[in-house]
C-alpha positions as a Python dict, from the first residue, in 0.01 Angstrom:
ca = {
    (1, 'M'): (0, 0, 0),
    (2, 'V'): (133, 338, -99),
    (3, 'G'): (23, 688, -45),
    (4, 'P'): (34, 931, 243),
    (5, 'W'): (-80, 672, 493),
    (6, 'R'): (252, 462, 432),
    (7, 'G'): (406, 352, 741),
    (8, 'S'): (85, 396, 968),
    (9, 'A'): (-69, 87, 1125),
    (10, 'I'): (-340, 62, 864),
    (11, 'P'): (-509, 257, 579),
    (12, 'P'): (-766, 507, 665),
    (13, 'A'): (-1025, 321, 470),
    (14, 'R'): (-991, 35, 712),
    (15, 'L'): (-974, 208, 1036),
    (16, 'R'): (-1193, 26, 1313),
    (17, 'S'): (-1320, 153, 1647),
    (18, 'P'): (-1525, -45, 1923),
    (19, 'G'): (-1791, 216, 1879),
    (20, 'I'): (-1824, 143, 1500),
    (21, 'H'): (-2001, -141, 1345),
    (22, 'R'): (-1825, -414, 1177),
    (23, 'G'): (-1770, -334, 811),
    (24, 'G'): (-1765, 57, 893),
    (25, 'T'): (-1506, 270, 732),
    (26, 'A'): (-1309, 588, 779),
    (27, 'C'): (-1596, 821, 724),
    (28, 'D'): (-1783, 638, 997),
    (29, 'L'): (-1509, 729, 1240),
    (30, 'L'): (-1473, 1071, 1125),
    (31, 'N'): (-1855, 1128, 1185),
    (32, 'S'): (-1820, 944, 1527),
    (33, 'P'): (-1824, 1130, 1869),
    (34, 'L'): (-1505, 904, 1933),
    (35, 'R'): (-1298, 1076, 1646),
    (36, 'H'): (-1127, 1319, 1870),
    (37, 'D'): (-1024, 1047, 2137),
    (38, 'L'): (-928, 824, 1866),
    (39, 'S'): (-719, 1077, 1684),
    (40, 'R'): (-511, 1096, 2002),
    (41, 'T'): (-483, 718, 2051),
    (42, 'V'): (-470, 567, 1738),
    (43, 'M'): (-152, 590, 1550),
    (44, 'I'): (-275, 737, 1225),
    (45, 'H'): (-57, 962, 1002),
    (46, 'R'): (-206, 1297, 1009),
    (47, 'I'): (-214, 1327, 617),
    (48, 'A'): (-406, 1004, 618),
    (49, 'F'): (-674, 1160, 843),
    (50, 'A'): (-691, 1479, 585),
    (51, 'A'): (-716, 1235, 318),
    (52, 'A'): (-974, 1044, 448),
    (53, 'L'): (-1174, 1360, 549),
    (54, 'A'): (-1138, 1470, 196),
    (55, 'A'): (-1273, 1148, 70),
    (56, 'C'): (-1570, 1173, 301),
    (57, 'T'): (-1649, 1513, 215),
    (58, 'A'): (-1667, 1435, -141),
    (59, 'A'): (-1863, 1139, -89),
    (60, 'G'): (-2134, 1344, 93),
    (61, 'S'): (-2143, 1624, -157),
    (62, 'A'): (-2403, 1671, -405),
    (63, 'S'): (-2159, 1825, -659),
    (64, 'A'): (-1902, 1590, -589),
    (65, 'A'): (-1723, 1480, -925),
    (66, 'T'): (-1442, 1269, -1033),
    (67, 'F'): (-1209, 1357, -1304),
    (68, 'K'): (-1026, 1069, -1474),
    (69, 'W'): (-727, 1122, -1715),
    (70, 'A'): (-476, 934, -1888),
    (71, 'S'): (-155, 992, -2087),
    (72, 'A'): (146, 768, -2215),
    (73, 'S'): (363, 787, -1910),
    (74, 'D'): (363, 824, -1531),
    (75, 'I'): (529, 1112, -1307),
    (76, 'P'): (869, 1003, -1209),
    (77, 'T'): (852, 1091, -827),
    (78, 'W'): (644, 1277, -559),
    (79, 'D'): (975, 1436, -460),
    (80, 'V'): (924, 1805, -573),
    (81, 'H'): (1291, 1869, -592),
    (82, 'S'): (1414, 1558, -751),
    (83, 'Q'): (1357, 1514, -1120),
    (84, 'N'): (1274, 1816, -1336),
    (85, 'N'): (998, 1665, -1540),
    (86, 'A'): (712, 1854, -1703),
    (87, 'L'): (446, 1609, -1642),
    (88, 'G'): (549, 1550, -1290),
    (89, 'N'): (583, 1931, -1227),
    (90, 'G'): (219, 1977, -1367),
    (91, 'V'): (63, 1708, -1115),
    (92, 'H'): (273, 1812, -830),
    (93, 'A'): (126, 2167, -875),
    (94, 'A'): (-226, 2028, -747),
    (95, 'V'): (-81, 1908, -431),
    (96, 'Y'): (230, 2124, -370),
    (97, 'E'): (230, 2500, -423),
    (98, 'S'): (508, 2772, -515),
    (99, 'L'): (537, 3119, -418),
    (100, 'F'): (441, 3239, -740),
    (101, 'Y'): (266, 3073, -1020),
    (102, 'Y'): (95, 3159, -1367),
    (103, 'N'): (-260, 3242, -1438),
    (104, 'S'): (-389, 2958, -1644),
    (105, 'R'): (-587, 3199, -1880),
    (106, 'T'): (-354, 3493, -1914),
    (107, 'F'): (-17, 3341, -1799),
    (108, 'A'): (36, 3637, -1592),
    (109, 'L'): (261, 3589, -1301),
    (110, 'E'): (60, 3577, -969),
    (111, 'P'): (129, 3535, -619),
    (112, 'M'): (43, 3199, -476),
    (113, 'L'): (180, 3110, -138),
    (114, 'A'): (332, 3475, -139),
    (115, 'T'): (107, 3785, -132),
    (116, 'G'): (373, 3993, -297),
    (117, 'S'): (719, 4110, -332),
    (118, 'N'): (950, 4399, -307),
    (119, 'Q'): (1274, 4467, -475),
    (120, 'V'): (1468, 4610, -164),
    (121, 'S'): (1794, 4653, -372),
    (122, 'P'): (1935, 4526, -708),
    (123, 'T'): (2034, 4178, -499),
    (124, 'Q'): (1762, 4176, -236),
    (125, 'V'): (1414, 4061, -307),
    (126, 'R'): (1178, 4059, 4),
    (127, 'V'): (870, 3817, -27),
    (128, 'T'): (572, 3834, 210),
    (129, 'L'): (377, 3491, 254),
    (130, 'R'): (23, 3431, 277),
    (131, 'P'): (-110, 3401, 653),
    (132, 'N'): (-325, 3085, 785),
    (133, 'V'): (-185, 2832, 505),
    (134, 'K'): (-170, 2488, 630),
    (135, 'F'): (-16, 2178, 507),
    (136, 'H'): (-202, 1868, 441),
    (137, 'D'): (-121, 1727, 808),
    (138, 'G'): (-225, 2036, 960),
    (139, 'A'): (95, 2216, 1027),
    (140, 'A'): (133, 2572, 934),
    (141, 'F'): (313, 2726, 660),
    (142, 'N'): (572, 2986, 749),
    (143, 'A'): (911, 3135, 645),
    (144, 'D'): (1099, 2812, 791),
    (145, 'D'): (943, 2616, 510),
    (146, 'V'): (1048, 2874, 251),
    (147, 'V'): (1405, 2877, 376),
    (148, 'F'): (1420, 2508, 381),
    (149, 'S'): (1252, 2439, 58),
    (150, 'L'): (1474, 2686, -153),
    (151, 'N'): (1790, 2559, 13),
    (152, 'R'): (1662, 2194, -60),
    (153, 'A'): (1620, 2267, -429),
    (154, 'M'): (1984, 2404, -444),
    (155, 'A'): (2118, 2062, -286),
    (156, 'K'): (2344, 1853, -474),
    (157, 'T'): (2082, 1584, -549),
    (158, 'S'): (1839, 1832, -691),
    (159, 'N'): (1749, 1850, -1059),
    (160, 'Y'): (1593, 2202, -972),
    (161, 'G'): (1913, 2404, -989),
    (162, 'V'): (1821, 2605, -1288),
    (163, 'Y'): (1542, 2767, -1116),
    (164, 'T'): (1766, 2841, -800),
    (165, 'Q'): (2020, 2998, -1047),
    (166, 'G'): (2170, 3324, -904),
    (167, 'I'): (2024, 3286, -545),
    (168, 'D'): (2291, 3354, -298),
    (169, 'R'): (2089, 3283, 37),
    (170, 'V'): (1753, 3298, 179),
    (171, 'V'): (1702, 3455, 518),
    (172, 'K'): (1410, 3457, 741),
    (173, 'V'): (1272, 3812, 862),
    (174, 'D'): (978, 3698, 1039),
    (175, 'D'): (737, 3397, 1022),
    (176, 'L'): (550, 3568, 704),
    (177, 'T'): (851, 3729, 569),
    (178, 'V'): (1183, 3614, 377),
    (179, 'D'): (1443, 3778, 175),
    (180, 'I'): (1601, 3600, -93),
    (181, 'F'): (1950, 3768, -178),
    (182, 'T'): (2093, 3694, -533),
    (183, 'K'): (2458, 3713, -646),
    (184, 'A'): (2379, 3957, -875),
    (185, 'P'): (2055, 4134, -1026),
    (186, 'N'): (1830, 3849, -1141),
    (187, 'P'): (1573, 3953, -1380),
    (188, 'V'): (1391, 3637, -1405),
    (189, 'L'): (1390, 3547, -1020),
    (190, 'L'): (1005, 3544, -974),
    (191, 'R'): (956, 3343, -1294),
    (192, 'Q'): (1202, 3079, -1139),
    (193, 'L'): (1020, 3066, -809),
    (194, 'T'): (712, 2925, -1000),
    (195, 'E'): (879, 2590, -1013),
    (196, 'L'): (1011, 2566, -669),
    (197, 'R'): (746, 2424, -458),
    (198, 'M'): (716, 2431, -64),
    (199, 'M'): (774, 2164, 152),
    (200, 'D'): (727, 2127, 544),
    (201, 'R'): (1061, 2136, 692),
    (202, 'D'): (946, 1950, 1001),
    (203, 'W'): (772, 1652, 799),
    (204, 'S'): (1088, 1637, 593),
    (205, 'E'): (1333, 1603, 885),
    (206, 'K'): (1086, 1364, 1071),
    (207, 'N'): (1064, 1145, 761),
    (208, 'K'): (1437, 1164, 670),
    (209, 'S'): (1372, 1360, 325),
    (210, 'V'): (1603, 1669, 389),
    (211, 'E'): (1793, 1589, 78),
    (212, 'P'): (1599, 1538, -254),
    (213, 'K'): (1602, 1197, -409),
    (214, 'D'): (1880, 1153, -653),
    (215, 'A'): (1705, 1086, -995),
    (216, 'K'): (2020, 934, -1134),
    (217, 'T'): (1995, 641, -879),
    (218, 'K'): (1726, 394, -773),
    (219, 'D'): (1756, 517, -424),
    (220, 'E'): (1433, 617, -250),
    (221, 'N'): (1330, 863, 31),
    (222, 'F'): (994, 901, 205),
    (223, 'A'): (923, 1213, -9),
    (224, 'H'): (942, 977, -336),
    (225, 'R'): (608, 811, -255),
    (226, 'N'): (439, 1029, 3),
    (227, 'A'): (336, 1390, -34),
    (228, 'N'): (241, 1671, 210),
    (229, 'G'): (172, 1985, 56),
    (230, 'T'): (-33, 2281, 68),
    (231, 'G'): (-235, 2245, -244),
    (232, 'P'): (-597, 2189, -349),
    (233, 'Y'): (-551, 1816, -358),
    (234, 'V'): (-412, 1576, -128),
    (235, 'L'): (-213, 1264, -242),
    (236, 'K'): (-466, 944, -158),
    (237, 'S'): (-283, 679, -334),
    (238, 'W'): (0, 619, -602),
    (239, 'E'): (75, 281, -752),
    (240, 'Q'): (379, 388, -988),
    (241, 'D'): (295, 310, -1348),
    (242, 'V'): (-50, 181, -1262),
    (243, 'K'): (-297, 440, -1096),
    (244, 'L'): (-252, 774, -915),
    (245, 'V'): (-553, 923, -720),
    (246, 'L'): (-586, 1259, -552),
    (247, 'A'): (-881, 1397, -331),
    (248, 'K'): (-1000, 1754, -281),
    (249, 'N'): (-818, 1923, 13),
    (250, 'P'): (-1129, 2039, 218),
    (251, 'N'): (-899, 2303, 409),
    (252, 'W'): (-739, 2445, 115),
    (253, 'W'): (-702, 2822, 163),
    (254, 'G'): (-778, 2913, -214),
    (255, 'K'): (-1093, 2941, -433),
    (256, 'M'): (-1195, 2612, -607),
    (257, 'D'): (-1341, 2736, -949),
    (258, 'G'): (-1400, 2390, -1069),
    (259, 'N'): (-1596, 2100, -890),
    (260, 'V'): (-1354, 1800, -919),
    (261, 'T'): (-1332, 1620, -566),
    (262, 'E'): (-1131, 1332, -684),
    (263, 'V'): (-849, 1298, -971),
    (264, 'V'): (-782, 967, -1084),
    (265, 'Y'): (-477, 953, -1349),
    (266, 'T'): (-394, 644, -1519),
    (267, 'P'): (-67, 607, -1731),
    (268, 'I'): (-144, 422, -2041),
    (269, 'K'): (161, 344, -2296),
    (270, 'S'): (-18, 212, -2565),
    (271, 'E'): (-214, 486, -2797),
    (272, 'A'): (-495, 250, -2916),
    (273, 'T'): (-545, 146, -2555),
    (274, 'R'): (-573, 519, -2448),
    (275, 'V'): (-817, 618, -2706),
    (276, 'A'): (-1016, 321, -2648),
    (277, 'A'): (-1062, 408, -2288),
    (278, 'L'): (-1165, 762, -2403),
    (279, 'L'): (-1425, 639, -2640),
    (280, 'S'): (-1570, 378, -2398),
    (281, 'G'): (-1585, 648, -2127),
    (282, 'E'): (-1343, 472, -1889),
    (283, 'V'): (-1148, 813, -1890),
    (284, 'D'): (-1273, 1145, -1927),
    (285, 'M'): (-971, 1311, -2106),
    (286, 'V'): (-641, 1197, -2286),
    (287, 'L'): (-353, 1438, -2268),
    (288, 'D'): (-156, 1308, -2563),
    (289, 'P'): (-398, 1139, -2820),
    (290, 'S'): (-228, 981, -3127),
    (291, 'P'): (-214, 1239, -3426),
    (292, 'A'): (-371, 927, -3648),
    (293, 'D'): (-651, 910, -3406),
    (294, 'L'): (-751, 1292, -3403),
    (295, 'P'): (-1003, 1291, -3729),
    (296, 'R'): (-1204, 1020, -3556),
    (297, 'L'): (-1198, 1201, -3226),
    (298, 'R'): (-1304, 1531, -3368),
    (299, 'N'): (-1600, 1364, -3543),
    (300, 'A'): (-1698, 1188, -3224),
    (301, 'S'): (-2028, 1324, -3097),
    (302, 'N'): (-1947, 1318, -2731),
    (303, 'L'): (-1589, 1430, -2749),
    (304, 'K'): (-1404, 1763, -2828),
    (305, 'V'): (-1040, 1839, -2903),
    (306, 'L'): (-862, 2135, -2761),
    (307, 'D'): (-569, 2239, -2958),
    (308, 'G'): (-272, 2475, -2882),
    (309, 'A'): (93, 2519, -2950),
    (310, 'E'): (316, 2434, -2662),
    (311, 'N'): (619, 2632, -2550),
    (312, 'R'): (814, 2300, -2617),
    (313, 'T'): (1097, 2232, -2856),
    (314, 'I'): (1185, 1873, -2970),
    (315, 'F'): (1552, 1825, -3076),
    (316, 'F'): (1838, 1568, -3081),
    (317, 'G'): (2140, 1607, -2849),
    (318, 'M'): (2493, 1460, -2934),
    (319, 'D'): (2790, 1330, -2723),
    (320, 'Q'): (3056, 1603, -2781),
    (321, 'F'): (3261, 1490, -2495),
    (322, 'R'): (3394, 1143, -2495),
    (323, 'D'): (3681, 1046, -2724),
    (324, 'E'): (3521, 741, -2849),
    (325, 'L'): (3168, 659, -2854),
    (326, 'P'): (3046, 314, -2704),
    (327, 'G'): (2928, 89, -2946),
    (328, 'S'): (3045, 280, -3260),
    (329, 'N'): (3261, 109, -3526),
    (330, 'I'): (3494, 410, -3527),
    (331, 'K'): (3771, 356, -3293),
    (332, 'G'): (3989, 602, -3113),
    (333, 'K'): (3780, 915, -3190),
    (334, 'N'): (3448, 1051, -3178),
    (335, 'P'): (3278, 1151, -3514),
    (336, 'L'): (3028, 1372, -3324),
    (337, 'K'): (3300, 1588, -3199),
    (338, 'D'): (3333, 1729, -3564),
    (339, 'V'): (3084, 2030, -3646),
    (340, 'K'): (3088, 1887, -4003),
    (341, 'V'): (2921, 1551, -3885),
    (342, 'R'): (2691, 1709, -3674),
    (343, 'R'): (2583, 1944, -3949),
    (344, 'A'): (2558, 1638, -4179),
    (345, 'L'): (2313, 1470, -3942),
    (346, 'Y'): (2124, 1775, -3938),
    (347, 'Q'): (2090, 1826, -4297),
    (348, 'A'): (2003, 1456, -4357),
    (349, 'I'): (1667, 1532, -4180),
    (350, 'D'): (1362, 1623, -4363),
    (351, 'V'): (1172, 1815, -4092),
    (352, 'Q'): (873, 1875, -4333),
    (353, 'A'): (814, 1522, -4394),
    (354, 'I'): (828, 1436, -4033),
    (355, 'A'): (575, 1727, -3959),
    (356, 'K'): (329, 1622, -4245),
    (357, 'T'): (364, 1241, -4227),
    (358, 'T'): (486, 1115, -3881),
    (359, 'M'): (337, 1428, -3674),
    (360, 'R'): (19, 1459, -3921),
    (361, 'G'): (50, 1841, -3869),
    (362, 'L'): (107, 1840, -3480),
    (363, 'A'): (436, 2008, -3547),
    (364, 'Q'): (590, 2338, -3614),
    (365, 'P'): (935, 2292, -3768),
    (366, 'T'): (1196, 2507, -3627),
    (367, 'G'): (1572, 2613, -3640),
    (368, 'T'): (1625, 2697, -3298),
    (369, 'L'): (1587, 2583, -2929),
    (370, 'I'): (1314, 2775, -2806),
    (371, 'A'): (953, 2836, -2922),
    (372, 'P'): (791, 3175, -3030),
    (373, 'Q'): (601, 3210, -2717),
    (374, 'V'): (927, 3200, -2514),
    (375, 'N'): (1112, 3554, -2450),
    (376, 'G'): (1396, 3597, -2642),
    (377, 'W'): (1275, 3407, -2976),
    (378, 'T'): (1351, 3585, -3280),
    (379, 'K'): (1288, 3503, -3677),
    (380, 'K'): (1678, 3559, -3725),
    (381, 'A'): (1749, 3279, -3475),
    (382, 'D'): (1491, 3043, -3611),
    (383, 'V'): (1650, 2956, -3933),
    (384, 'R'): (1726, 2587, -4030),
    (385, 'W'): (2022, 2431, -4203),
    (386, 'P'): (1851, 2321, -4534),
    (387, 'Y'): (1759, 1959, -4591),
    (388, 'D'): (2004, 1859, -4860),
    (389, 'V'): (2127, 1485, -4858),
    (390, 'E'): (2407, 1529, -5111),
    (391, 'A'): (2536, 1823, -4898),
    (392, 'A'): (2506, 1610, -4619),
    (393, 'K'): (2698, 1330, -4767),
    (394, 'K'): (2978, 1593, -4890),
    (395, 'L'): (3020, 1710, -4524),
    (396, 'L'): (3066, 1341, -4385),
    (397, 'A'): (3322, 1284, -4668),
    (398, 'D'): (3476, 1600, -4583),
    (399, 'A'): (3520, 1487, -4214),
    (400, 'G'): (3660, 1165, -4318),
    (401, 'Y'): (3353, 954, -4303),
    (402, 'A'): (3264, 891, -4651),
    (403, 'Q'): (3132, 531, -4567),
    (404, 'G'): (2937, 655, -4266),
    (405, 'F'): (2974, 511, -3947),
    (406, 'E'): (2765, 342, -3663),
    (407, 'V'): (2619, 514, -3365),
    (408, 'D'): (2401, 455, -3079),
    (409, 'F'): (2059, 636, -3080),
    (410, 'A'): (1832, 661, -2760),
    (411, 'C'): (1479, 779, -2763),
    (412, 'P'): (1174, 769, -2520),
    (413, 'N'): (886, 574, -2633),
    (414, 'N'): (600, 734, -2395),
    (415, 'R'): (699, 1085, -2342),
    (416, 'Y'): (645, 1312, -2653),
    (417, 'I'): (402, 1283, -2934),
    (418, 'N'): (503, 1021, -3156),
    (419, 'D'): (858, 1026, -3014),
    (420, 'E'): (954, 649, -3101),
    (421, 'E'): (807, 705, -3465),
    (422, 'I'): (1012, 1008, -3503),
    (423, 'C'): (1320, 836, -3424),
    (424, 'Q'): (1242, 550, -3659),
    (425, 'A'): (1190, 812, -3945),
    (426, 'V'): (1531, 978, -3866),
    (427, 'S'): (1699, 651, -3833),
    (428, 'A'): (1607, 581, -4209),
    (429, 'M'): (1698, 915, -4330),
    (430, 'W'): (2052, 893, -4172),
    (431, 'A'): (2081, 560, -4334),
    (432, 'K'): (2054, 735, -4669),
    (433, 'I'): (2388, 916, -4600),
    (434, 'G'): (2546, 604, -4466),
    (435, 'V'): (2513, 665, -4082),
    (436, 'K'): (2385, 339, -3917),
    (437, 'A'): (2180, 439, -3612),
    (438, 'K'): (2126, 170, -3348),
    (439, 'L'): (1806, 286, -3219),
    (440, 'R'): (1700, 189, -2870),
    (441, 'T'): (1363, 322, -2715),
    (442, 'L'): (1303, 336, -2350),
    (443, 'P'): (1012, 432, -2109),
    (444, 'L'): (1019, 770, -1947),
    (445, 'T'): (1110, 629, -1599),
    (446, 'T'): (1437, 481, -1716),
    (447, 'Y'): (1523, 685, -2023),
    (448, 'F'): (1577, 1031, -1844),
    (449, 'P'): (1802, 912, -1554),
    (450, 'M'): (1991, 707, -1839),
    (451, 'I'): (2076, 1014, -2028),
    (452, 'Q'): (2165, 1213, -1718),
    (453, 'R'): (2429, 953, -1667),
    (454, 'Y'): (2557, 1030, -1983),
    (455, 'E'): (2510, 691, -2142),
    (456, 'A'): (2359, 789, -2492),
    (457, 'S'): (2577, 899, -2801),
    (458, 'I'): (2268, 1070, -2975),
    (459, 'Y'): (1955, 1135, -2765),
    (460, 'M'): (1595, 1297, -2800),
    (461, 'L'): (1492, 1543, -2567),
    (462, 'G'): (1180, 1789, -2559),
    (463, 'W'): (1239, 2105, -2366),
    (464, 'G'): (945, 2310, -2240),
    (465, 'V'): (1023, 2657, -2068),
    (466, 'P'): (827, 2704, -1746),
    (467, 'T'): (978, 3033, -1690),
    (468, 'F'): (893, 3162, -2057),
    (469, 'D'): (1217, 3299, -2079),
    (470, 'A'): (1519, 3170, -2313),
    (471, 'L'): (1757, 3175, -2013),
    (472, 'Y'): (1620, 2863, -1888),
    (473, 'S'): (1692, 2669, -2219),
    (474, 'L'): (2024, 2828, -2262),
    (475, 'Q'): (2159, 2764, -1930),
    (476, 'S'): (2039, 2427, -1899),
    (477, 'L'): (2133, 2284, -2276),
    (478, 'V'): (2411, 2469, -2392),
    (479, 'R'): (2606, 2604, -2073),
    (480, 'S'): (2880, 2398, -1974),
    (481, 'L'): (2850, 2198, -1675),
    (482, 'G'): (2847, 2378, -1360),
    (483, 'A'): (2667, 2488, -1030),
    (484, 'Q'): (2301, 2598, -978),
    (485, 'G'): (2158, 2432, -1292),
    (486, 'D'): (2442, 2531, -1530),
    (487, 'G'): (2432, 2257, -1791),
    (488, 'N'): (2191, 2019, -1602),
    (489, 'Y'): (2056, 1899, -1927),
    (490, 'N'): (2351, 1934, -2147),
    (491, 'V'): (2389, 1558, -2166),
    (492, 'G'): (2596, 1568, -2482),
    (493, 'R'): (2840, 1792, -2264),
    (494, 'Y'): (2860, 2059, -2575),
    (495, 'S'): (3118, 2332, -2435),
    (496, 'N'): (3207, 2679, -2579),
    (497, 'P'): (3360, 2949, -2381),
    (498, 'Q'): (3204, 3190, -2587),
    (499, 'M'): (2858, 3054, -2518),
    (500, 'D'): (2916, 3051, -2169),
    (501, 'A'): (3022, 3405, -2129),
    (502, 'L'): (2689, 3514, -2317),
    (503, 'I'): (2502, 3311, -2086),
    (504, 'E'): (2670, 3465, -1778),
    (505, 'R'): (2582, 3797, -1930),
    (506, 'I'): (2219, 3726, -1978),
    (507, 'K'): (2190, 3599, -1619),
    (508, 'K'): (2263, 3949, -1504),
    (509, 'E'): (2145, 4189, -1759),
    (510, 'V'): (1851, 4368, -1650),
    (511, 'D'): (1821, 4601, -1965),
    (512, 'Q'): (1540, 4415, -2164),
    (513, 'K'): (1684, 4522, -2519),
    (514, 'N'): (2039, 4430, -2429),
    (515, 'R'): (1952, 4125, -2264),
    (516, 'N'): (1729, 3996, -2570),
    (517, 'D'): (2033, 4088, -2784),
    (518, 'L'): (2251, 3854, -2598),
    (519, 'I'): (2002, 3579, -2612),
    (520, 'E'): (1970, 3605, -3001),
    (521, 'Q'): (2369, 3598, -3030),
    (522, 'A'): (2374, 3285, -2803),
    (523, 'L'): (2083, 3107, -3013),
    (524, 'L'): (2282, 3197, -3345),
    (525, 'L'): (2606, 3065, -3180),
    (526, 'S'): (2435, 2730, -3125),
    (527, 'H'): (2298, 2702, -3473),
    (528, 'Q'): (2651, 2774, -3609),
    (529, 'D'): (2806, 2518, -3375),
    (530, 'V'): (2530, 2270, -3436),
    (531, 'S'): (2506, 2224, -3058),
    (532, 'H'): (2208, 2042, -3100),
    (533, 'I'): (1971, 1946, -3397),
    (534, 'P'): (1621, 2108, -3334),
    (535, 'L'): (1331, 1944, -3504),
    (536, 'H'): (995, 2125, -3417),
    (537, 'N'): (780, 2278, -3171),
    (538, 'Q'): (484, 2043, -3048),
    (539, 'V'): (116, 2134, -3105),
    (540, 'I'): (-61, 1969, -2830),
    (541, 'P'): (-431, 1831, -2887),
    (542, 'W'): (-629, 1743, -2576),
    (543, 'A'): (-889, 1513, -2654),
    (544, 'V'): (-1170, 1533, -2382),
    (545, 'K'): (-1570, 1438, -2320),
    (546, 'K'): (-1788, 1753, -2403),
    (547, 'N'): (-1930, 1756, -2053),
    (548, 'I'): (-1581, 1870, -1932),
    (549, 'D'): (-1461, 2203, -1896),
    (550, 'M'): (-1096, 2290, -1864),
    (551, 'V'): (-853, 2545, -1968),
    (552, 'H'): (-595, 2443, -2235),
    (553, 'R'): (-217, 2578, -2126),
    (554, 'A'): (85, 2622, -2316),
    (555, 'D'): (284, 2439, -2087),
    (556, 'N'): (63, 2124, -2129),
    (557, 'R'): (-61, 2131, -1778),
    (558, 'I'): (-385, 2063, -1619),
    (559, 'E'): (-488, 2316, -1355),
    (560, 'M'): (-702, 2075, -1173),
    (561, 'R'): (-884, 2339, -938),
    (562, 'L'): (-1043, 2483, -1277),
    (563, 'V'): (-1169, 2148, -1420),
    (564, 'K'): (-1568, 2116, -1400),
    (565, 'V'): (-1753, 1805, -1482),
    (566, 'N'): (-2100, 1887, -1607),
}
């Protein structure tokens, strides 16, 4: 049994008392006059009590509604400072909250657990906190939790250093005020804080989860499978790769615009099975329907498809670090270190064919690493090297590989729209220039730890931008490996001192025009170096029952408190 009651004597649904008839449930206990005595004498986790209360409140409400949804993969963890994964971040946001967050309809930055901020000096931001906020176990949220959470996100085992970049220290002023000191002026600090969720310091210390789970290993802490946030929903249960259940938090401080009292998420890898579950009514919504199924879904009388461009760019990265590639027939050197080889691989890919045939229109071909919604994007930077098979062959020959070579090629098979199919198509395109890609595909939960251990020669990655600012992408993807998020997903280990210098200037530049000019220079340098091979920006369709009202977001997240089941 997993979930917030793990480690307690018995799950809340099976609590028994001498004053309750045999077969009674936690709801009977919660409505019993004995509940106050039992809560002191029965060894039950406080979060389990909250989850049981939430479930019983839902059961007794005339407007109670369950929202069931599915997508291809599961979240990797419940530790909110462990693995920086977009699906996980979106699900976490229903249970854990950050100081600031984006309005789902306008994407304006709004206070969440904060009530506001004040720039005391160029390197000091004072944040005031929302009073009377409780964690799911009943503990009060205060400045100690903010200091703890931000320091936890800066730990070595955290994958969230890109969001803490520039932070020097966090200081408690009083119970509802903290000062964040930065090493230099940081023009995007508040945007970074949107992905840094608050944990209860005492709960973390009690449950030996002071340090985040290391995403590169299989080691687990208590926070990996258990949750204690301040958000509108409580983690009721999670059986990884099977089912996740959330229950409405009856003590949430905010306003619930929707009517969902229970959320059930089911990861379903098979595209056909996901669509069948939607058509049969087994689920209410599919986050990632297959492009091939969209015409049928659009024509279904009881369904609707919500479309929108995502701020996510799909690309390939290449190992530019090793002196020899594991599994390659080229010994003693690494072909991918040569820019001619990288450009040859780039120019051998027909992105228009992929967009039309593989993606069926759910792709916007791109020549850069950020989408148009992201600050810093320009038309000048968004230019591709042309598709040209003969030019690609010549580049390979000029680099000394006229006969091509063999290379490892790793891709996920349940993370991005048609990810495996894209990689199969590209493998065939590379074969035309003599490059024999040894394609291997893995599920999300094993794929990302693998590439972060630098175990892939060529790999696929899709990069969304939660801050909606190019620094997030540049720092993560093309900055040399360093502290506070530098190069945290530069798993091909591309390195150029000129790029590093540009990124360091972007971090500190407060003049918007100068800063955007620097961003453009960095994007153009990435293009010239062929640091990566950009493919396209995803267009994301959500397939949903017509009786469901929800807000489609450019970051592909479901704002659960806005979902309404009619």
